[in-house]
XYZ file of C-alpha atoms in Angstrom:
555
model
C -6.563 20.791 2.072
C -9.878 19.906 3.669
C -9.625 17.876 6.862
C -10.701 14.258 6.444
C -14.033 13.945 8.298
C -14.745 11.024 10.616
C -18.283 10.801 9.247
C -19.710 7.905 7.202
C -20.276 8.844 3.577
C -23.778 7.331 3.739
C -24.988 10.074 6.090
C -23.647 12.774 3.768
C -25.183 11.164 0.668
C -28.669 10.848 2.178
C -29.104 14.628 2.409
C -30.139 15.000 -1.253
C -31.279 11.430 -1.859
C -34.314 10.720 -4.039
C -36.295 7.874 -5.637
C -34.348 7.943 -8.896
C -31.023 7.495 -7.086
C -32.545 4.692 -5.010
C -33.583 2.747 -8.111
C -30.131 3.000 -9.750
C -28.400 2.026 -6.481
C -30.674 -0.976 -5.936
C -30.175 -2.209 -9.518
C -26.396 -1.807 -9.170
C -26.480 -3.625 -5.817
C -28.379 -6.590 -7.288
C -25.939 -6.891 -10.217
C -22.924 -6.699 -7.876
C -24.484 -9.403 -5.671
C -24.774 -11.707 -8.702
C -21.092 -11.054 -9.460
C -20.104 -11.532 -5.803
C -21.893 -14.883 -5.422
C -19.472 -17.172 -7.328
C -16.482 -15.029 -6.377
C -17.261 -15.191 -2.656
C -17.611 -18.978 -2.806
C -14.430 -19.380 -4.894
C -12.368 -17.105 -2.652
C -13.618 -18.857 0.489
C -12.533 -22.236 -0.910
C -9.155 -20.762 -1.940
C -8.823 -19.542 1.653
C -9.248 -23.051 3.046
C -12.719 -22.478 4.555
C -16.237 -23.560 3.608
C -18.185 -21.880 0.780
C -20.741 -20.299 3.128
C -17.940 -18.440 4.964
C -17.389 -16.412 1.791
C -21.032 -15.337 1.727
C -21.034 -14.588 5.467
C -18.103 -12.239 4.852
C -19.750 -10.479 1.907
C -23.013 -10.122 3.862
C -21.762 -8.966 7.268
C -18.560 -7.100 6.364
C -20.076 -5.804 3.117
C -23.058 -4.299 4.980
C -21.043 -2.736 7.818
C -18.368 -1.285 5.525
C -20.956 0.237 3.178
C -22.915 1.642 6.135
C -19.913 3.186 7.935
C -17.471 3.604 5.053
C -15.722 6.706 3.783
C -16.340 5.892 0.103
C -19.536 6.427 -1.848
C -19.204 3.264 -3.947
C -16.845 0.839 -2.188
C -17.984 -2.818 -2.235
C -16.319 -4.993 0.391
C -16.052 -8.722 0.894
C -13.548 -11.573 0.623
C -10.724 -10.790 -1.816
C -7.956 -12.712 -3.543
C -5.279 -10.790 -1.663
C -6.253 -12.565 1.568
C -6.672 -16.075 0.164
C -3.181 -17.460 0.768
C -2.781 -15.626 4.088
C -6.100 -16.918 5.425
C -5.359 -20.457 4.222
C -2.072 -20.404 6.138
C -3.691 -19.093 9.336
C -6.513 -21.658 9.163
C -4.034 -24.502 8.572
C -1.850 -23.447 11.513
C -4.342 -22.034 14.026
C -7.807 -23.186 12.932
C -10.951 -21.076 12.485
C -10.753 -19.871 16.095
C -7.267 -18.478 15.533
C -8.395 -16.807 12.298
C -11.410 -15.219 14.003
C -9.276 -13.865 16.856
C -6.622 -12.511 14.457
C -9.339 -10.831 12.371
C -10.930 -9.197 15.433
C -7.563 -7.836 16.590
C -6.881 -6.645 13.032
C -10.230 -4.841 13.103
C -9.293 -3.100 16.348
C -5.946 -2.052 14.824
C -7.736 -0.613 11.773
C -10.162 1.354 13.958
C -7.268 2.775 16.004
C -5.468 3.702 12.760
C -8.576 5.537 11.602
C -9.023 7.506 14.830
C -5.296 8.375 14.794
C -5.879 9.674 11.236
C -3.271 7.401 9.672
C -5.251 6.985 6.435
C -2.900 9.283 4.537
C 0.140 7.128 5.444
C -0.830 4.706 2.684
C 0.807 7.067 0.188
C 4.211 6.234 1.684
C 4.030 2.642 0.424
C 5.840 2.676 -2.952
C 3.927 1.719 -6.089
C 6.594 -0.893 -6.878
C 5.834 -2.715 -3.607
C 2.055 -2.807 -4.146
C 2.571 -3.931 -7.753
C 5.111 -6.562 -6.678
C 3.075 -8.168 -3.925
C -0.156 -7.990 -5.961
C 1.526 -9.869 -8.810
C 2.991 -12.307 -6.277
C -0.424 -12.980 -4.731
C -1.839 -13.593 -8.221
C 0.848 -16.216 -8.885
C 0.225 -17.955 -5.544
C -3.517 -18.106 -6.282
C -2.881 -19.541 -9.740
C -0.503 -22.207 -8.366
C -2.990 -23.047 -5.599
C -5.754 -23.789 -8.128
C -3.782 -26.074 -10.456
C -4.733 -29.118 -8.349
C -8.497 -28.594 -8.775
C -8.219 -27.425 -12.381
C -6.400 -30.620 -13.353
C -8.293 -32.891 -10.941
C -5.075 -34.110 -9.291
C -5.180 -36.564 -6.387
C -2.737 -36.187 -3.487
C -1.810 -38.914 -0.971
C -3.308 -38.445 2.499
C -1.164 -36.148 4.654
C 0.413 -34.208 1.762
C 1.383 -30.780 3.105
C 0.311 -27.963 0.767
C 0.278 -24.767 2.828
C 3.234 -22.887 1.298
C 3.402 -22.134 -2.425
C 6.596 -24.153 -2.901
C 4.950 -27.117 -1.147
C 2.032 -26.860 -3.592
C 4.421 -26.834 -6.555
C 6.251 -29.867 -5.164
C 2.955 -31.737 -4.665
C 1.845 -30.891 -8.224
C 5.131 -32.191 -9.628
C 4.960 -35.438 -7.661
C 1.312 -36.165 -8.507
C 1.052 -34.850 -12.070
C 0.396 -38.389 -13.309
C -2.957 -38.445 -11.457
C -4.421 -35.802 -13.802
C -8.158 -36.183 -14.482
C -8.731 -35.222 -18.126
C -12.466 -34.836 -17.606
C -11.738 -32.209 -14.949
C -9.305 -30.487 -17.334
C -12.003 -30.408 -20.020
C -14.521 -28.795 -17.637
C -11.904 -26.298 -16.493
C -10.848 -25.364 -20.037
C -14.449 -24.896 -21.217
C -15.297 -22.732 -18.170
C -12.121 -20.707 -18.653
C -13.048 -20.171 -22.323
C -16.511 -18.979 -21.229
C -14.944 -16.520 -18.771
C -12.640 -15.128 -21.488
C -15.186 -14.931 -24.318
C -18.391 -13.975 -22.460
C -17.470 -10.303 -21.760
C -17.224 -9.775 -25.542
C -20.836 -11.011 -25.872
C -22.379 -8.998 -23.016
C -21.358 -7.475 -19.705
C -24.899 -7.346 -18.343
C -24.674 -10.927 -17.044
C -21.423 -11.856 -15.230
C -19.264 -14.406 -17.042
C -18.568 -16.209 -13.759
C -22.272 -17.009 -13.363
C -22.457 -18.395 -16.916
C -19.312 -20.449 -16.266
C -20.904 -21.953 -13.137
C -24.052 -22.911 -15.097
C -21.991 -24.412 -17.958
C -19.792 -26.346 -15.511
C -22.748 -27.810 -13.630
C -24.466 -28.736 -16.924
C -21.360 -30.515 -18.271
C -20.828 -32.603 -15.139
C -24.510 -33.507 -14.672
C -25.601 -34.090 -18.284
C -22.429 -35.865 -19.403
C -22.110 -37.749 -16.085
C -18.461 -36.722 -15.753
C -16.293 -38.001 -12.901
C -15.304 -34.571 -11.552
C -15.166 -33.353 -7.959
C -17.827 -30.795 -7.002
C -18.077 -28.569 -3.938
C -20.547 -31.077 -2.469
C -17.976 -33.900 -2.722
C -15.449 -31.964 -0.604
C -17.481 -29.675 1.652
C -20.654 -29.721 3.712
C -22.967 -26.993 2.426
C -25.073 -24.936 4.832
C -27.729 -22.341 4.041
C -28.077 -21.218 7.654
C -27.781 -17.514 8.418
C -24.542 -16.517 10.158
C -24.685 -16.861 13.931
C -22.743 -15.021 16.613
C -19.628 -16.830 17.796
C -17.020 -15.297 20.123
C -13.595 -16.959 19.744
C -11.619 -18.071 22.772
C -9.403 -15.269 24.093
C -6.483 -15.387 26.485
C -3.065 -13.765 26.678
C -1.218 -16.678 25.056
C -3.572 -16.983 22.066
C -3.614 -13.198 21.551
C 0.203 -13.133 21.532
C 0.282 -16.079 19.123
C -2.026 -14.477 16.536
C -0.710 -10.899 16.850
C 1.646 -11.138 13.798
C -1.257 -12.495 11.710
C -3.496 -9.678 12.965
C -1.004 -7.016 11.869
C -0.697 -8.679 8.465
C -4.477 -8.653 7.997
C -4.756 -5.041 9.195
C -2.001 -3.668 6.967
C -3.193 -5.562 3.890
C -6.829 -4.542 4.519
C -5.767 -0.905 4.817
C -3.662 -1.011 1.637
C -6.228 -2.878 -0.480
C -9.214 -0.844 0.707
C -7.621 2.566 0.285
C -6.226 1.613 -3.133
C -9.731 0.539 -4.136
C -11.091 3.882 -2.858
C -8.538 5.791 -4.934
C -9.509 3.829 -8.073
C -13.200 4.488 -7.367
C -12.541 8.208 -6.819
C -11.078 8.418 -10.309
C -14.138 6.691 -11.793
C -16.765 8.958 -10.197
C -14.700 12.148 -9.742
C -15.112 12.062 -5.977
C -12.920 12.040 -2.878
C -13.110 9.373 -0.185
C -12.578 9.829 3.546
C -9.593 7.588 4.202
C -9.722 7.623 8.010
C -13.450 6.851 8.107
C -12.826 4.051 5.627
C -10.224 2.509 7.964
C -12.688 2.648 10.865
C -15.360 1.010 8.697
C -12.931 -1.693 7.547
C -12.067 -2.385 11.184
C -15.719 -2.632 12.226
C -16.510 -4.785 9.164
C -13.724 -7.246 9.911
C -14.742 -7.529 13.574
C -18.350 -8.176 12.494
C -17.257 -10.733 9.914
C -15.152 -12.650 12.451
C -17.922 -12.665 15.062
C -20.407 -14.104 12.560
C -18.284 -16.862 11.025
C -16.697 -14.920 8.172
C -13.114 -14.336 7.087
C -11.100 -11.099 6.634
C -12.643 -8.593 4.252
C -11.432 -5.574 2.345
C -12.530 -3.306 -0.458
C -12.787 -5.274 -3.705
C -11.613 -3.260 -6.706
C -13.378 -5.413 -9.329
C -16.732 -5.420 -7.516
C -16.414 -1.691 -6.750
C -15.751 -0.989 -10.437
C -18.776 -3.120 -11.403
C -20.886 -1.128 -8.962
C -19.818 2.165 -10.562
C -20.329 0.900 -14.129
C -23.872 -0.224 -13.288
C -24.904 3.119 -11.816
C -24.166 2.747 -8.094
C -23.381 6.161 -6.604
C -24.046 5.859 -2.875
C -23.436 3.266 -0.127
C -27.066 2.129 -0.573
C -25.808 -0.007 -3.510
C -23.340 -1.822 -1.226
C -26.009 -2.336 1.432
C -28.379 -3.732 -1.243
C -25.652 -6.135 -2.420
C -25.408 -7.564 1.121
C -29.182 -7.911 1.541
C -29.511 -9.709 -1.812
C -26.753 -12.131 -0.771
C -28.767 -13.010 2.359
C -31.618 -14.151 0.097
C -29.153 -16.040 -2.115
C -27.653 -17.776 0.939
C -31.021 -18.988 2.193
C -32.564 -19.957 -1.150
C -29.761 -20.951 -3.521
C -26.894 -22.083 -1.273
C -27.868 -25.819 -1.346
C -27.336 -25.765 -5.124
C -23.743 -24.600 -4.628
C -22.769 -28.229 -3.955
C -23.249 -28.884 -7.688
C -20.493 -26.455 -8.743
C -17.476 -28.389 -10.132
C -14.110 -27.634 -8.552
C -12.454 -27.025 -11.977
C -15.045 -24.252 -12.505
C -14.019 -22.653 -9.214
C -10.370 -22.968 -10.301
C -11.143 -21.347 -13.670
C -12.867 -18.409 -11.931
C -9.847 -17.948 -9.659
C -7.487 -18.172 -12.651
C -9.320 -15.161 -14.100
C -9.200 -13.376 -10.739
C -5.436 -13.966 -10.624
C -4.997 -12.745 -14.204
C -7.026 -9.587 -13.596
C -5.156 -8.708 -10.422
C -1.609 -9.541 -11.570
C -1.162 -6.308 -13.591
C 1.416 -8.021 -15.779
C 1.435 -5.146 -18.278
C 2.243 -2.694 -15.491
C 4.879 -5.100 -14.138
C 6.585 -5.406 -17.533
C 6.338 -1.647 -18.165
C 8.014 -0.910 -14.826
C 10.775 -3.421 -15.574
C 11.428 -1.650 -18.888
C 11.176 1.980 -17.805
C 11.713 2.340 -14.032
C 15.084 3.153 -12.405
C 17.145 0.085 -11.489
C 16.544 0.603 -7.768
C 12.760 0.543 -8.276
C 13.002 -2.581 -10.455
C 15.004 -4.252 -7.667
C 12.268 -3.463 -5.107
C 9.559 -4.667 -7.515
C 11.203 -8.001 -8.346
C 12.326 -8.786 -4.781
C 8.836 -8.039 -3.387
C 7.307 -10.281 -6.059
C 9.701 -13.186 -5.435
C 9.400 -12.984 -1.636
C 5.590 -12.964 -1.858
C 5.649 -16.168 -3.897
C 8.463 -17.973 -2.067
C 7.717 -16.857 1.513
C 4.694 -14.712 2.348
C 3.285 -11.209 2.152
C 4.654 -10.085 5.532
C 8.245 -10.881 4.603
C 7.734 -9.341 1.161
C 6.384 -6.020 2.463
C 8.925 -5.786 5.305
C 11.940 -6.482 3.093
C 10.511 -4.457 0.197
C 9.966 -1.413 2.418
C 13.420 -1.775 3.983
C 15.124 -1.918 0.576
C 12.975 0.947 -0.749
C 13.859 3.156 2.234
C 17.585 2.377 1.988
C 17.603 3.064 -1.758
C 15.624 6.280 -1.245
C 18.153 7.479 1.316
C 20.968 6.587 -1.080
C 19.231 8.554 -3.844
C 18.696 11.572 -1.564
C 22.291 11.363 -0.377
C 23.512 11.371 -3.978
C 21.394 14.471 -4.666
C 22.842 16.370 -1.692
C 26.083 18.303 -2.100
C 28.390 20.671 -0.224
C 30.282 22.749 -2.779
C 32.735 25.590 -2.394
C 32.490 28.776 -4.427
C 35.451 29.229 -6.757
C 37.417 32.431 -6.670
C 37.426 34.398 -9.877
C 39.848 37.158 -10.927
C 38.113 39.704 -13.227
C 41.518 41.033 -14.347
C 42.317 37.688 -15.975
C 39.021 37.525 -17.878
C 37.356 40.949 -18.119
C 34.585 39.540 -20.354
C 33.702 36.775 -17.879
C 30.418 36.399 -16.001
C 29.441 38.850 -13.322
C 29.927 37.055 -10.017
C 29.764 38.016 -6.345
C 32.711 39.871 -4.868
C 34.104 37.686 -2.077
C 36.880 39.008 0.154
C 40.019 36.874 0.242
C 39.581 36.019 3.935
C 36.065 34.647 3.298
C 35.156 31.204 1.972
C 31.612 30.429 0.765
C 30.135 26.926 0.788
C 26.730 26.149 -0.692
C 24.706 23.169 0.559
C 22.008 21.694 -1.640
C 19.508 18.969 -0.798
C 18.243 17.663 2.564
C 20.895 17.143 5.225
C 20.298 13.865 7.058
C 22.261 10.968 8.519
C 22.910 9.558 5.048
C 25.020 12.511 3.943
C 25.911 14.435 7.124
C 29.575 13.482 6.661
C 29.739 15.815 3.640
C 30.186 18.727 6.070
C 33.608 17.268 6.868
C 34.697 18.361 3.366
C 34.451 22.028 4.413
C 38.081 23.218 4.650
C 39.869 26.545 5.013
C 43.230 28.250 4.469
C 45.533 29.879 7.008
C 44.227 33.292 5.970
C 40.528 32.286 6.199
C 38.698 34.274 8.864
C 35.046 33.717 7.948
C 33.180 30.780 6.398
C 29.740 31.445 4.951
C 27.387 28.452 4.721
C 24.654 29.169 2.156
C 21.625 26.966 2.924
C 18.861 28.193 0.608
C 18.759 24.701 -1.012
C 18.401 22.790 2.273
C 14.730 21.996 3.029
C 15.398 19.804 6.084
C 18.047 19.031 8.679
C 18.050 16.029 11.035
C 19.822 15.370 14.360
C 22.824 13.636 12.766
C 23.402 16.530 10.359
C 22.932 18.931 13.283
C 25.693 17.087 15.163
C 27.946 17.358 12.090
C 27.177 21.091 11.976
C 28.229 21.448 15.637
C 31.481 19.581 14.882
C 32.145 22.026 12.027
C 31.542 24.937 14.409
C 33.988 23.487 16.961
C 36.582 22.943 14.229
C 36.208 26.549 13.079
C 36.289 27.887 16.654
C 39.664 26.204 17.281
C 41.076 28.062 14.265
C 39.397 31.366 15.263
C 37.143 31.252 12.212
C 33.656 32.742 12.332
C 30.696 30.843 10.880
C 28.031 32.841 9.049
C 24.843 31.291 7.677
C 22.878 32.580 4.711
C 19.184 31.942 3.931
C 18.459 29.144 6.435
C 15.003 27.700 5.739
C 12.308 27.279 8.391
C 12.801 23.616 9.371
C 16.629 23.748 9.581
C 16.424 27.051 11.487
C 13.946 25.574 13.977
C 16.196 22.508 14.482
C 19.233 24.739 15.054
C 17.298 26.942 17.457
C 15.975 23.990 19.439
C 19.464 22.491 19.820
C 20.923 25.807 21.028
C 23.152 26.080 17.972
C 21.903 29.549 16.967
C 22.652 30.907 20.427
C 26.115 29.306 20.295
C 26.971 30.734 16.867
C 25.252 34.054 17.506
C 21.931 35.127 16.071
C 23.598 37.997 14.191
C 25.564 35.449 12.171
C 22.386 34.187 10.514
C 21.710 36.435 7.517
C 18.653 36.364 5.219
C 20.561 36.734 1.907
C 24.018 35.978 0.499
C 24.721 39.674 -0.193
C 23.892 40.464 3.425
C 26.093 37.562 4.563
C 29.054 38.764 2.487
C 28.662 42.304 3.820
C 28.464 40.957 7.377
C 31.578 38.800 6.820
C 33.523 41.894 5.704
C 32.429 43.731 8.854
C 33.489 40.794 11.048
C 37.023 40.908 9.622
C 37.393 44.666 10.005
C 35.857 44.580 13.479
C 33.027 46.929 12.468
C 30.250 44.392 13.014
C 27.738 45.627 15.535
C 24.789 43.930 17.092
C 21.705 44.432 14.976
């Protein structure tokens, strides 16, 4: 396999770049910017920050990640996966705490990239990513019910956790604003139907126009962004958050959450994009770019960013083939911020909720979830469902930690069940002359075959090796053992000591490279005797016969 280069994909793509490619990239970048505009605003509001923070993120992080990234077509910016996490951090620690956590997360991502940890993403089970993605989708949906229905909450109502939001909805359901519901339903219908009409103009943009028109022309009593937030069209400015040991320690868990989620989401997006354009991304360079992008976003008033699968897919479908498309998308959003941002105050909140409902639906992968529940092994279903529930009830950190712990324990159980230590059965050819042709094993020799990896989960199986009074040699056949850990090595040494007390010789047949290296490093081979390690079972049986007759000589 080719080594993953620490070189931005942009520099590789510019070698054979031409005017035709530039035109297609620029067109794709403009279209993606139009798609990103309402999404960036909606996701910023869902994250508990102002609408301009969403655009700052798409501009700064989007530019840096496209410029330094390891993917040809990745589009980065605010994503739904971060919405509930960011909202919680902002509520508990303010924008300063979020900025500091994001900067530290960026540093962690850069370190991960330089340590070449990009490939470790493959060790996160599919059931966990599916479970927490579906869980995030549900939390986003629940978080938008208030604005979709135009509910009014008493001052001081706490709505940070998902269960708190559900409780608040239940208590204040009687305050529903039917005009808001009407706007939300119409915008949701536009979002569902519009793609069947044309995909050239994003449905979210049409929904925004329809929502504004309904509220303004019909003079509807519906909250807009301008009613709840102060809109600014200023360009992002540099702002270094306050740093000291106590604040760094306080935000460190949040920083790790942001870093791990950014790594997972971005590399998953890269994998999806690779399949669409038949390419291969540079995972470690992508992590470095994500780190730099998140640091830049935090320093210029943005929120955490990651690769956005939907926007990346839109980029590919519209002809984007190099990072120039992502850079163009960021530049176009700068113009949008300066010129059109004041008009964002007209966007009704139910329209924003409808857009986020569609985001939640598209990311929930409910068909995949149901398919896994129907077809996957019970252990995988358990991991899937628990990860989903914990994401909704608690948060993503708890969900991933517990999900990974359960997945690892179940994997070890599965591997342990696959491992076996079995004794060869003696066969008398005189009793069944037409029987199968088997190996001739002297009476004083017992043969045990080990299959599967030997690790702490099944090392106790070696205790099942037994022998008779007349047994002089035990052959351990290890052709089916790919790996041996320290606990299994200790069990092997206990077996040797048990055999030594009964004057029984241990002979090993076909020990693979990793187990042999482990035995050699621990001094076990020297203890047993190098001559007692034979390459093949026939050789081992012949050697065992020589040991009994005393004819074995050093080879």
